[in-house]
PDB file of C-alpha atoms in Angstrom:
ATOM      1  CA  MET P   1    -126.424  52.573-166.532  1.00  0.00           C
ATOM      2  CA  SER P   2    -125.774  49.243-164.708  1.00  0.00           C
ATOM      3  CA  ALA P   3    -128.187  48.074-162.022  1.00  0.00           C
ATOM      4  CA  ILE P   4    -125.586  48.258-159.379  1.00  0.00           C
ATOM      5  CA  THR P   5    -124.763  51.885-160.275  1.00  0.00           C
ATOM      6  CA  ALA P   6    -128.256  52.992-160.342  1.00  0.00           C
ATOM      7  CA  ALA P   7    -129.134  51.430-157.026  1.00  0.00           C
ATOM      8  CA  ALA P   8    -126.039  52.971-155.418  1.00  0.00           C
ATOM      9  CA  ILE P   9    -127.084  56.374-156.720  1.00  0.00           C
ATOM     10  CA  ALA P  10    -130.589  55.975-155.461  1.00  0.00           C
ATOM     11  CA  ALA P  11    -129.306  54.821-152.030  1.00  0.00           C
ATOM     12  CA  SER P  12    -126.860  57.727-151.831  1.00  0.00           C
ATOM     13  CA  LEU P  13    -129.569  60.227-152.618  1.00  0.00           C
ATOM     14  CA  LEU P  14    -131.804  58.913-149.851  1.00  0.00           C
ATOM     15  CA  LEU P  15    -129.176  58.054-147.313  1.00  0.00           C
ATOM     16  CA  GLY P  16    -127.153  61.357-147.501  1.00  0.00           C
ATOM     17  CA  THR P  17    -123.509  61.130-146.613  1.00  0.00           C
ATOM     18  CA  SER P  18    -123.602  58.087-144.448  1.00  0.00           C
ATOM     19  CA  THR P  19    -120.251  56.328-144.163  1.00  0.00           C
ATOM     20  CA  ASP P  20    -121.849  52.902-144.292  1.00  0.00           C
ATOM     21  CA  VAL P  21    -121.099  50.755-147.282  1.00  0.00           C
ATOM     22  CA  TYR P  22    -124.292  49.699-149.081  1.00  0.00           C
ATOM     23  CA  THR P  23    -124.179  46.675-151.524  1.00  0.00           C
ATOM     24  CA  PRO P  24    -127.584  46.114-153.238  1.00  0.00           C
ATOM     25  CA  ILE P  25    -127.996  42.838-155.140  1.00  0.00           C
ATOM     26  CA  LEU P  26    -130.217  42.838-158.253  1.00  0.00           C
ATOM     27  CA  ASP P  27    -131.325  39.846-160.175  1.00  0.00           C
ATOM     28  CA  ASP P  28    -131.749  41.619-163.561  1.00  0.00           C
ATOM     29  CA  PRO P  29    -129.441  44.445-164.811  1.00  0.00           C
ATOM     30  CA  ALA P  30    -132.539  45.856-166.671  1.00  0.00           C
ATOM     31  CA  ASP P  31    -134.662  46.165-163.581  1.00  0.00           C
ATOM     32  CA  GLU P  32    -135.750  49.560-162.185  1.00  0.00           C
ATOM     33  CA  VAL P  33    -135.352  50.211-158.479  1.00  0.00           C
ATOM     34  CA  ARG P  34    -137.819  52.209-156.347  1.00  0.00           C
ATOM     35  CA  LEU P  35    -136.812  53.018-152.769  1.00  0.00           C
ATOM     36  CA  GLY P  36    -139.381  53.534-149.961  1.00  0.00           C
ATOM     37  CA  ALA P  37    -139.745  53.170-146.320  1.00  0.00           C
ATOM     38  CA  HIS P  38    -141.892  51.091-143.914  1.00  0.00           C
ATOM     39  CA  GLY P  39    -142.312  50.918-140.216  1.00  0.00           C
ATOM     40  CA  ALA P  40    -144.311  52.394-137.320  1.00  0.00           C
ATOM     41  CA  ALA P  41    -144.353  56.190-136.715  1.00  0.00           C
ATOM     42  CA  GLN P  42    -142.636  57.395-133.537  1.00  0.00           C
ATOM     43  CA  ASN P  43    -143.460  60.405-131.382  1.00  0.00           C
ATOM     44  CA  PRO P  44    -142.631  63.859-132.830  1.00  0.00           C
ATOM     45  CA  ALA P  45    -139.155  65.081-132.122  1.00  0.00           C
ATOM     46  CA  THR P  46    -140.813  67.960-130.291  1.00  0.00           C
ATOM     47  CA  SER P  47    -142.940  65.701-128.079  1.00  0.00           C
ATOM     48  CA  GLY P  48    -143.915  67.128-124.650  1.00  0.00           C
ATOM     49  CA  GLN P  49    -145.422  70.252-126.110  1.00  0.00           C
ATOM     50  CA  ASP P  50    -149.114  70.071-126.986  1.00  0.00           C
ATOM     51  CA  ASP P  51    -149.792  73.246-128.738  1.00  0.00           C
ATOM     52  CA  GLY P  52    -151.146  71.934-132.037  1.00  0.00           C
ATOM     53  CA  PRO P  53    -150.073  69.990-135.047  1.00  0.00           C
ATOM     54  CA  ARG P  54    -146.389  69.910-136.061  1.00  0.00           C
ATOM     55  CA  ASP P  55    -143.986  68.039-138.181  1.00  0.00           C
ATOM     56  CA  ARG P  56    -144.050  64.248-137.519  1.00  0.00           C
ATOM     57  CA  TYR P  57    -140.734  62.514-136.955  1.00  0.00           C
ATOM     58  CA  PHE P  58    -140.297  58.711-137.031  1.00  0.00           C
ATOM     59  CA  ARG P  59    -137.686  56.014-137.598  1.00  0.00           C
ATOM     60  CA  THR P  60    -138.051  53.122-139.913  1.00  0.00           C
ATOM     61  CA  ASP P  61    -135.983  50.753-141.961  1.00  0.00           C
ATOM     62  CA  LEU P  62    -135.281  51.599-145.627  1.00  0.00           C
ATOM     63  CA  THR P  63    -136.995  49.256-148.174  1.00  0.00           C
ATOM     64  CA  THR P  64    -135.712  48.783-151.749  1.00  0.00           C
ATOM     65  CA  CYS P  65    -138.155  47.355-154.396  1.00  0.00           C
ATOM     66  CA  ASN P  66    -137.028  45.692-157.604  1.00  0.00           C
ATOM     67  CA  LEU P  67    -140.031  46.532-159.947  1.00  0.00           C
ATOM     68  CA  ALA P  68    -138.871  44.505-162.965  1.00  0.00           C
ATOM     69  CA  ALA P  69    -139.048  47.532-165.139  1.00  0.00           C
ATOM     70  CA  THR P  70    -136.608  49.644-167.241  1.00  0.00           C
ATOM     71  CA  TRP P  71    -133.965  51.818-165.688  1.00  0.00           C
ATOM     72  CA  ASP P  72    -135.273  54.991-167.521  1.00  0.00           C
ATOM     73  CA  GLY P  73    -136.647  57.493-165.064  1.00  0.00           C
ATOM     74  CA  VAL P  74    -135.608  55.895-161.728  1.00  0.00           C
ATOM     75  CA  ASP P  75    -138.461  56.628-159.211  1.00  0.00           C
ATOM     76  CA  LEU P  76    -136.981  57.972-155.989  1.00  0.00           C
ATOM     77  CA  ALA P  77    -140.326  58.584-154.150  1.00  0.00           C
ATOM     78  CA  THR P  78    -140.070  57.889-150.469  1.00  0.00           C
ATOM     79  CA  THR P  79    -143.230  56.476-149.018  1.00  0.00           C
ATOM     80  CA  LEU P  80    -144.385  54.220-146.259  1.00  0.00           C
ATOM     81  CA  ASP P  81    -145.529  51.577-148.705  1.00  0.00           C
ATOM     82  CA  THR P  82    -144.013  48.191-148.769  1.00  0.00           C
ATOM     83  CA  CYS P  83    -142.994  46.545-152.011  1.00  0.00           C
ATOM     84  CA  PRO P  84    -145.950  45.538-154.310  1.00  0.00           C
ATOM     85  CA  ASP P  85    -146.650  41.778-154.524  1.00  0.00           C
ATOM     86  CA  GLU P  86    -144.943  41.595-157.947  1.00  0.00           C
ATOM     87  CA  ALA P  87    -141.831  43.183-156.872  1.00  0.00           C
ATOM     88  CA  LEU P  88    -138.808  41.714-155.105  1.00  0.00           C
ATOM     89  CA  GLU P  89    -137.851  43.423-151.759  1.00  0.00           C
ATOM     90  CA  LEU P  90    -134.059  43.825-151.608  1.00  0.00           C
ATOM     91  CA  THR P  91    -131.870  44.483-148.536  1.00  0.00           C
ATOM     92  CA  ILE P  92    -129.446  47.229-148.252  1.00  0.00           C
ATOM     93  CA  GLN P  93    -127.390  46.584-145.161  1.00  0.00           C
ATOM     94  CA  GLY P  94    -124.486  48.484-143.656  1.00  0.00           C
ATOM     95  CA  ALA P  95    -121.924  47.152-141.199  1.00  0.00           C
ATOM     96  CA  PRO P  96    -123.602  45.660-138.162  1.00  0.00           C
ATOM     97  CA  CYS P  97    -123.421  47.468-134.809  1.00  0.00           C
ATOM     98  CA  THR P  98    -121.282  45.907-132.067  1.00  0.00           C
ATOM     99  CA  ASP P  99    -122.661  44.141-128.933  1.00  0.00           C
ATOM    100  CA  ASP P 100    -122.300  47.455-126.899  1.00  0.00           C
ATOM    101  CA  GLU P 101    -124.041  49.676-129.523  1.00  0.00           C
ATOM    102  CA  TYR P 102    -127.656  50.139-130.423  1.00  0.00           C
ATOM    103  CA  GLU P 103    -128.870  50.334-133.980  1.00  0.00           C
ATOM    104  CA  LEU P 104    -131.364  53.115-134.818  1.00  0.00           C
ATOM    105  CA  ALA P 105    -133.312  52.874-138.100  1.00  0.00           C
ATOM    106  CA  ASP P 106    -133.317  55.697-140.602  1.00  0.00           C
ATOM    107  CA  LEU P 107    -134.931  59.019-139.516  1.00  0.00           C
ATOM    108  CA  TRP P 108    -137.840  60.524-141.510  1.00  0.00           C
ATOM    109  CA  VAL P 109    -140.058  63.384-141.231  1.00  0.00           C
ATOM    110  CA  GLU P 110    -143.526  64.384-142.637  1.00  0.00           C
ATOM    111  CA  ARG P 111    -143.631  68.083-142.939  1.00  0.00           C
ATOM    112  CA  LEU P 112    -146.890  69.848-141.893  1.00  0.00           C
ATOM    113  CA  ARG P 113    -148.416  71.967-144.777  1.00  0.00           C
ATOM    114  CA  ASP P 114    -150.254  75.219-144.305  1.00  0.00           C
ATOM    115  CA  ASP P 115    -153.517  73.516-145.049  1.00  0.00           C
ATOM    116  CA  GLY P 116    -153.057  70.981-142.254  1.00  0.00           C
ATOM    117  CA  THR P 117    -151.934  68.062-144.406  1.00  0.00           C
ATOM    118  CA  TYR P 118    -148.675  66.421-144.502  1.00  0.00           C
ATOM    119  CA  THR P 119    -146.035  65.940-147.118  1.00  0.00           C
ATOM    120  CA  ASP P 120    -144.632  62.633-148.206  1.00  0.00           C
ATOM    121  CA  PRO P 121    -141.923  61.300-145.906  1.00  0.00           C
ATOM    122  CA  GLU P 122    -138.582  63.067-146.197  1.00  0.00           C
ATOM    123  CA  HIS P 123    -135.414  61.082-145.273  1.00  0.00           C
ATOM    124  CA  LEU P 124    -133.283  62.936-142.882  1.00  0.00           C
ATOM    125  CA  SER P 125    -130.467  60.533-141.859  1.00  0.00           C
ATOM    126  CA  GLY P 126    -129.425  56.907-142.337  1.00  0.00           C
ATOM    127  CA  ARG P 127    -129.169  54.086-139.794  1.00  0.00           C
ATOM    128  CA  GLU P 128    -127.005  54.769-136.845  1.00  0.00           C
ATOM    129  CA  CYS P 129    -124.978  52.726-134.344  1.00  0.00           C
ATOM    130  CA  ILE P 130    -125.367  54.625-131.066  1.00  0.00           C
ATOM    131  CA  THR P 131    -122.507  54.160-128.665  1.00  0.00           C
ATOM    132  CA  PRO P 132    -121.997  54.834-125.003  1.00  0.00           C
ATOM    133  CA  THR P 133    -119.936  57.834-125.906  1.00  0.00           C
ATOM    134  CA  ASP P 134    -122.974  59.336-127.724  1.00  0.00           C
ATOM    135  CA  LEU P 135    -125.235  58.726-124.774  1.00  0.00           C
ATOM    136  CA  ALA P 136    -122.800  59.869-122.049  1.00  0.00           C
ATOM    137  CA  PRO P 137    -123.887  63.580-121.725  1.00  0.00           C
ATOM    138  CA  HIS P 138    -127.528  62.641-121.731  1.00  0.00           C
ATOM    139  CA  ALA P 139    -126.913  59.953-119.138  1.00  0.00           C
ATOM    140  CA  ARG P 140    -125.126  62.505-116.979  1.00  0.00           C
ATOM    141  CA  HIS P 141    -128.046  64.860-117.140  1.00  0.00           C
ATOM    142  CA  GLU P 142    -130.480  62.013-116.317  1.00  0.00           C
ATOM    143  CA  PHE P 143    -128.420  60.957-113.381  1.00  0.00           C
ATOM    144  CA  ALA P 144    -128.091  64.433-112.005  1.00  0.00           C
ATOM    145  CA  THR P 145    -131.891  64.723-111.889  1.00  0.00           C
ATOM    146  CA  MET P 146    -132.491  61.124-110.689  1.00  0.00           C
ATOM    147  CA  HIS P 147    -134.728  60.582-107.630  1.00  0.00           C
ATOM    148  CA  ILE P 148    -133.034  58.332-105.164  1.00  0.00           C
ATOM    149  CA  PRO P 149    -134.948  57.265-102.064  1.00  0.00           C
ATOM    150  CA  THR P 150    -133.177  58.662 -98.979  1.00  0.00           C
ATOM    151  CA  PRO P 151    -131.278  55.886 -97.091  1.00  0.00           C
ATOM    152  CA  GLN P 152    -132.446  55.112 -93.493  1.00  0.00           C
ATOM    153  CA  ALA P 153    -129.736  56.086 -91.024  1.00  0.00           C
ATOM    154  CA  THR P 154    -129.698  54.512 -87.573  1.00  0.00           C
ATOM    155  CA  LEU P 155    -127.638  55.180 -84.455  1.00  0.00           C
ATOM    156  CA  GLN P 156    -128.300  52.087 -82.484  1.00  0.00           C
ATOM    157  CA  ALA P 157    -129.125  53.192 -78.967  1.00  0.00           C
ATOM    158  CA  ARG P 158    -131.830  53.586 -76.475  1.00  0.00           C
ATOM    159  CA  GLU P 159    -132.650  57.043 -75.058  1.00  0.00           C
ATOM    160  CA  PRO P 160    -130.982  58.615 -73.204  1.00  0.00           C
ATOM    161  CA  LEU P 161    -127.545  58.089 -74.744  1.00  0.00           C
ATOM    162  CA  LEU P 162    -124.708  57.773 -72.192  1.00  0.00           C
ATOM    163  CA  ALA P 163    -121.398  59.457 -72.578  1.00  0.00           C
ATOM    164  CA  GLY P 164    -118.495  56.861 -72.795  1.00  0.00           C
ATOM    165  CA  VAL P 165    -120.526  54.235 -74.701  1.00  0.00           C
ATOM    166  CA  HIS P 166    -119.696  53.348 -78.340  1.00  0.00           C
ATOM    167  CA  TYR P 167    -123.018  53.419 -80.345  1.00  0.00           C
ATOM    168  CA  PRO P 168    -122.982  51.504 -83.688  1.00  0.00           C
ATOM    169  CA  ALA P 169    -124.248  53.410 -86.688  1.00  0.00           C
ATOM    170  CA  TYR P 170    -125.484  51.948 -89.921  1.00  0.00           C
ATOM    171  CA  ALA P 171    -127.301  52.904 -93.154  1.00  0.00           C
ATOM    172  CA  THR P 172    -129.726  50.840 -95.157  1.00  0.00           C
ATOM    173  CA  THR P 173    -128.701  51.411 -98.731  1.00  0.00           C
ATOM    174  CA  GLN P 174    -128.779  49.516-102.106  1.00  0.00           C
ATOM    175  CA  PRO P 175    -128.055  50.365-105.660  1.00  0.00           C
ATOM    176  CA  GLN P 176    -130.925  52.119-107.521  1.00  0.00           C
ATOM    177  CA  ILE P 177    -131.790  51.428-111.183  1.00  0.00           C
ATOM    178  CA  VAL P 178    -134.195  53.317-113.485  1.00  0.00           C
ATOM    179  CA  ASP P 179    -135.033  52.592-117.041  1.00  0.00           C
ATOM    180  CA  VAL P 180    -135.107  55.619-119.419  1.00  0.00           C
ATOM    181  CA  THR P 181    -134.937  56.416-123.165  1.00  0.00           C
ATOM    182  CA  LEU P 182    -132.092  58.494-124.443  1.00  0.00           C
ATOM    183  CA  LEU P 183    -131.747  59.473-128.142  1.00  0.00           C
ATOM    184  CA  ASP P 184    -134.495  56.836-128.849  1.00  0.00           C
ATOM    185  CA  VAL P 185    -132.325  54.240-127.098  1.00  0.00           C
ATOM    186  CA  PRO P 186    -133.483  52.238-124.048  1.00  0.00           C
ATOM    187  CA  VAL P 187    -130.910  52.858-121.257  1.00  0.00           C
ATOM    188  CA  GLN P 188    -130.505  51.860-117.748  1.00  0.00           C
ATOM    189  CA  ILE P 189    -129.112  54.343-115.097  1.00  0.00           C
ATOM    190  CA  ARG P 190    -127.610  52.836-111.938  1.00  0.00           C
ATOM    191  CA  ALA P 191    -126.799  54.827-108.800  1.00  0.00           C
ATOM    192  CA  ASP P 192    -124.364  53.065-106.442  1.00  0.00           C
ATOM    193  CA  PRO P 193    -123.695  54.265-102.710  1.00  0.00           C
ATOM    194  CA  VAL P 194    -119.992  54.716-102.503  1.00  0.00           C
ATOM    195  CA  GLU P 195    -119.273  56.953 -99.489  1.00  0.00           C
ATOM    196  CA  TYR P 196    -120.923  57.747 -96.198  1.00  0.00           C
ATOM    197  CA  THR P 197    -120.294  60.792 -94.024  1.00  0.00           C
ATOM    198  CA  TRP P 198    -121.721  60.788 -90.579  1.00  0.00           C
ATOM    199  CA  ASN P 199    -122.125  63.873 -88.433  1.00  0.00           C
ATOM    200  CA  PHE P 200    -122.987  62.948 -84.858  1.00  0.00           C
ATOM    201  CA  ASP P 201    -123.676  66.359 -83.524  1.00  0.00           C
ATOM    202  CA  ASP P 202    -120.909  66.309 -81.050  1.00  0.00           C
ATOM    203  CA  PRO P 203    -118.891  69.591 -80.708  1.00  0.00           C
ATOM    204  CA  HIS P 204    -117.286  68.557 -77.355  1.00  0.00           C
ATOM    205  CA  THR P 205    -115.614  65.251 -78.112  1.00  0.00           C
ATOM    206  CA  PRO P 206    -111.873  65.479 -79.177  1.00  0.00           C
ATOM    207  CA  GLY P 207    -111.403  64.175 -82.693  1.00  0.00           C
ATOM    208  CA  GLY P 208    -114.509  65.805 -84.177  1.00  0.00           C
ATOM    209  CA  ALA P 209    -118.027  64.879 -84.734  1.00  0.00           C
ATOM    210  CA  THR P 210    -117.698  63.522 -88.282  1.00  0.00           C
ATOM    211  CA  LEU P 211    -116.713  60.087 -89.699  1.00  0.00           C
ATOM    212  CA  THR P 212    -116.319  59.342 -93.444  1.00  0.00           C
ATOM    213  CA  THR P 213    -116.338  55.652 -94.620  1.00  0.00           C
ATOM    214  CA  THR P 214    -117.015  53.530 -97.580  1.00  0.00           C
ATOM    215  CA  ASP P 215    -118.756  51.007 -95.363  1.00  0.00           C
ATOM    216  CA  PRO P 216    -122.498  51.466 -94.506  1.00  0.00           C
ATOM    217  CA  GLY P 217    -121.896  49.905 -91.065  1.00  0.00           C
ATOM    218  CA  GLN P 218    -123.839  47.156 -89.440  1.00  0.00           C
ATOM    219  CA  PRO P 219    -126.305  46.780 -86.513  1.00  0.00           C
ATOM    220  CA  TRP P 220    -125.237  45.032 -83.243  1.00  0.00           C
ATOM    221  CA  THR P 221    -127.014  41.779 -82.402  1.00  0.00           C
ATOM    222  CA  ASP P 222    -127.088  39.617 -79.224  1.00  0.00           C
ATOM    223  CA  ASP P 223    -124.539  37.182 -80.569  1.00  0.00           C
ATOM    224  CA  ALA P 224    -122.037  39.898 -81.656  1.00  0.00           C
ATOM    225  CA  PRO P 225    -119.066  41.246 -79.524  1.00  0.00           C
ATOM    226  CA  THR P 226    -119.529  44.454 -77.696  1.00  0.00           C
ATOM    227  CA  PRO P 227    -119.184  47.335 -80.228  1.00  0.00           C
ATOM    228  CA  ASP P 228    -115.909  49.243 -79.984  1.00  0.00           C
ATOM    229  CA  HIS P 229    -114.075  51.880 -81.950  1.00  0.00           C
ATOM    230  CA  THR P 230    -113.507  49.410 -84.812  1.00  0.00           C
ATOM    231  CA  TRP P 231    -117.259  49.504 -85.503  1.00  0.00           C
ATOM    232  CA  ILE P 232    -118.813  52.266 -87.608  1.00  0.00           C
ATOM    233  CA  GLY P 233    -120.255  54.504 -84.875  1.00  0.00           C
ATOM    234  CA  HIS P 234    -119.433  57.103 -82.304  1.00  0.00           C
ATOM    235  CA  THR P 235    -118.562  57.525 -78.601  1.00  0.00           C
ATOM    236  CA  TYR P 236    -119.718  60.735 -76.947  1.00  0.00           C
ATOM    237  CA  THR P 237    -116.988  61.500 -74.356  1.00  0.00           C
ATOM    238  CA  HIS P 238    -117.851  65.017 -73.270  1.00  0.00           C
ATOM    239  CA  LEU P 239    -121.273  66.873 -72.897  1.00  0.00           C
ATOM    240  CA  GLY P 240    -119.827  70.372 -72.513  1.00  0.00           C
ATOM    241  CA  HIS P 241    -120.253  72.489 -69.216  1.00  0.00           C
ATOM    242  CA  PRO P 242    -123.842  73.742 -68.636  1.00  0.00           C
ATOM    243  CA  ASP P 243    -122.437  77.145 -67.430  1.00  0.00           C
ATOM    244  CA  THR P 244    -120.350  77.783 -70.493  1.00  0.00           C
ATOM    245  CA  HIS P 245    -121.730  75.809 -73.460  1.00  0.00           C
ATOM    246  CA  THR P 246    -125.006  76.494 -75.171  1.00  0.00           C
ATOM    247  CA  GLY P 247    -127.131  73.445 -75.480  1.00  0.00           C
ATOM    248  CA  THR P 248    -125.816  71.636 -72.397  1.00  0.00           C
ATOM    249  CA  HIS P 249    -128.096  71.810 -69.277  1.00  0.00           C
ATOM    250  CA  ARG P 250    -128.269  70.753 -65.682  1.00  0.00           C
ATOM    251  CA  ASP P 251    -131.412  69.107 -64.151  1.00  0.00           C
ATOM    252  CA  ASP P 252    -132.591  69.449 -60.648  1.00  0.00           C
ATOM    253  CA  ALA P 253    -130.584  66.513 -59.437  1.00  0.00           C
ATOM    254  CA  GLY P 254    -127.357  68.118 -60.859  1.00  0.00           C
ATOM    255  CA  ASN P 255    -127.095  65.808 -63.837  1.00  0.00           C
ATOM    256  CA  TRP P 256    -125.773  67.205 -67.126  1.00  0.00           C
ATOM    257  CA  TYR P 257    -127.512  66.572 -70.288  1.00  0.00           C
ATOM    258  CA  ARG P 258    -127.749  67.652 -74.025  1.00  0.00           C
ATOM    259  CA  PRO P 259    -131.291  67.348 -75.604  1.00  0.00           C
ATOM    260  CA  GLU P 260    -132.075  67.382 -79.369  1.00  0.00           C
ATOM    261  CA  VAL P 261    -129.038  65.490 -80.463  1.00  0.00           C
ATOM    262  CA  THR P 262    -129.302  64.203 -83.961  1.00  0.00           C
ATOM    263  CA  THR P 263    -127.114  62.150 -86.330  1.00  0.00           C
ATOM    264  CA  THR P 264    -126.968  63.263 -89.942  1.00  0.00           C
ATOM    265  CA  LEU P 265    -125.765  60.926 -92.758  1.00  0.00           C
ATOM    266  CA  THR P 266    -124.672  62.259 -96.230  1.00  0.00           C
ATOM    267  CA  THR P 267    -124.550  59.383 -98.783  1.00  0.00           C
ATOM    268  CA  THR P 268    -122.529  59.901-101.960  1.00  0.00           C
ATOM    269  CA  TRP P 269    -123.757  58.089-105.073  1.00  0.00           C
ATOM    270  CA  GLN P 270    -121.819  57.214-108.206  1.00  0.00           C
ATOM    271  CA  GLY P 271    -123.640  56.758-111.437  1.00  0.00           C
ATOM    272  CA  HIS P 272    -123.293  54.200-114.190  1.00  0.00           C
ATOM    273  CA  PHE P 273    -125.270  53.566-117.352  1.00  0.00           C
ATOM    274  CA  ARG P 274    -125.590  50.908-120.022  1.00  0.00           C
ATOM    275  CA  ILE P 275    -127.618  50.284-123.125  1.00  0.00           C
ATOM    276  CA  THR P 276    -130.403  47.971-122.068  1.00  0.00           C
ATOM    277  CA  GLY P 277    -129.553  44.405-122.850  1.00  0.00           C
ATOM    278  CA  THR P 278    -125.818  44.911-122.931  1.00  0.00           C
ATOM    279  CA  SER P 279    -123.370  43.848-120.220  1.00  0.00           C
ATOM    280  CA  THR P 280    -120.949  46.787-120.093  1.00  0.00           C
ATOM    281  CA  TRP P 281    -121.622  49.588-117.499  1.00  0.00           C
ATOM    282  CA  THR P 282    -120.116  53.042-118.248  1.00  0.00           C
ATOM    283  CA  THR P 283    -119.250  55.390-115.332  1.00  0.00           C
ATOM    284  CA  ILE P 284    -120.940  58.710-115.282  1.00  0.00           C
ATOM    285  CA  ASP P 285    -118.917  61.749-114.415  1.00  0.00           C
ATOM    286  CA  GLY P 286    -119.727  63.361-111.140  1.00  0.00           C
ATOM    287  CA  THR P 287    -121.709  62.258-108.128  1.00  0.00           C
ATOM    288  CA  ILE P 288    -124.796  63.176-106.255  1.00  0.00           C
ATOM    289  CA  THR P 289    -125.708  63.081-102.512  1.00  0.00           C
ATOM    290  CA  THR P 290    -128.629  62.422-100.337  1.00  0.00           C
ATOM    291  CA  THR P 291    -129.082  63.479 -96.649  1.00  0.00           C
ATOM    292  CA  SER P 292    -130.705  61.394 -93.861  1.00  0.00           C
ATOM    293  CA  THR P 293    -131.264  62.586 -90.292  1.00  0.00           C
ATOM    294  CA  THR P 294    -132.071  60.461 -87.226  1.00  0.00           C
ATOM    295  CA  ASP P 295    -134.790  61.406 -84.691  1.00  0.00           C
ATOM    296  CA  PRO P 296    -133.413  63.745 -81.884  1.00  0.00           C
ATOM    297  CA  VAL P 297    -132.322  62.133 -78.594  1.00  0.00           C
ATOM    298  CA  THR P 298    -131.106  63.148 -75.172  1.00  0.00           C
ATOM    299  CA  LEU P 299    -127.399  62.632 -74.278  1.00  0.00           C
ATOM    300  CA  THR P 300    -126.409  62.391 -70.599  1.00  0.00           C
ATOM    301  CA  GLU P 301    -123.697  60.913 -68.511  1.00  0.00           C
ATOM    302  CA  ALA P 302    -123.713  57.994 -66.014  1.00  0.00           C
ATOM    303  CA  ARG P 303    -122.747  59.275 -62.566  1.00  0.00           C
ATOM    304  CA  ALA P 304    -121.479  56.899 -59.827  1.00  0.00           C
ATOM    305  CA  ARG P 305    -123.268  57.228 -56.470  1.00  0.00           C
ATOM    306  CA  LEU P 306    -122.763  55.295 -53.195  1.00  0.00           C
ATOM    307  CA  VAL P 307    -126.014  53.565 -52.064  1.00  0.00           C
ATOM    308  CA  CYS P 308    -126.781  51.238 -49.113  1.00  0.00           C
ATOM    309  CA  ASP P 309    -128.952  48.755 -51.023  1.00  0.00           C
ATOM    310  CA  ASP P 310    -127.706  46.342 -53.699  1.00  0.00           C
ATOM    311  CA  THR P 311    -129.708  45.190 -56.639  1.00  0.00           C
ATOM    312  CA  HIS P 312    -131.275  42.409 -54.672  1.00  0.00           C
ATOM    313  CA  GLY P 313    -132.600  44.787 -51.960  1.00  0.00           C
ATOM    314  CA  HIS P 314    -130.094  43.895 -49.339  1.00  0.00           C
ATOM    315  CA  THR P 315    -128.842  46.653 -47.074  1.00  0.00           C
ATOM    316  CA  THR P 316    -125.016  46.940 -46.849  1.00  0.00           C
ATOM    317  CA  CYS P 317    -124.828  49.918 -44.501  1.00  0.00           C
TER     318      CYS P 317
END
């Protein structure tokens, strides 16, 4: 049996039905080949349950040793030993993974015996190139359970709010990124705010109490123009009648007002993921939402009255 044929048989026995093409290189056709494994043990596949010993799973690269012996009785023992000093360590390498894939080493297991000891490592699968498609369902589950800090929602106004004034509304948001491990692959999950739905708690103003935008809005500053309907925000035009609408009241001076008015923001987040270290982000199917609520305020109306004194204290009548 030629050296190439023996090595190929040995590799196929250990590597199962992998589609990778393995091309071992031997110096001497009369040499014997022993295949083993080396590397650090990983957490058990059933980690997270601590109810006693169990089979130990780990990933490690495959090592091939040229022992300079005869081909009779090829030794196929799979151990964690590296090649002896007198042996030549060979490389069996499949096609490389692409820049957007992640290479996982061969998967091995040490079976737990009844007496509490472990068997020699057993080869379960060959090296793999993990693609974003492989990770997509796991990334979707991770995104669905992702904790996103609730954005701060602001209706920029001083209490009490006055009917007829346009008040800017804005949200303080930014993309959120978490680092996770999926299928033994380091992955980044990113949540981007993509839509904002404002409910201004205003059942009496024509046009409805809600506004949906893709813009988080902006605060007004002293050097900015007066906010108008082009700004993300809201104008309360009607309070409702205190005699016919629950929630609207009349004070002792006859002024109408609505207490406990709140603004609620629902932020919609779109998920993306990528294998850590790569540049391509993949969109995750579905979205998640967060809800923010402002502190309650009182809404009233500015009423015109005739007075005899102006703002400087001069009497005009």
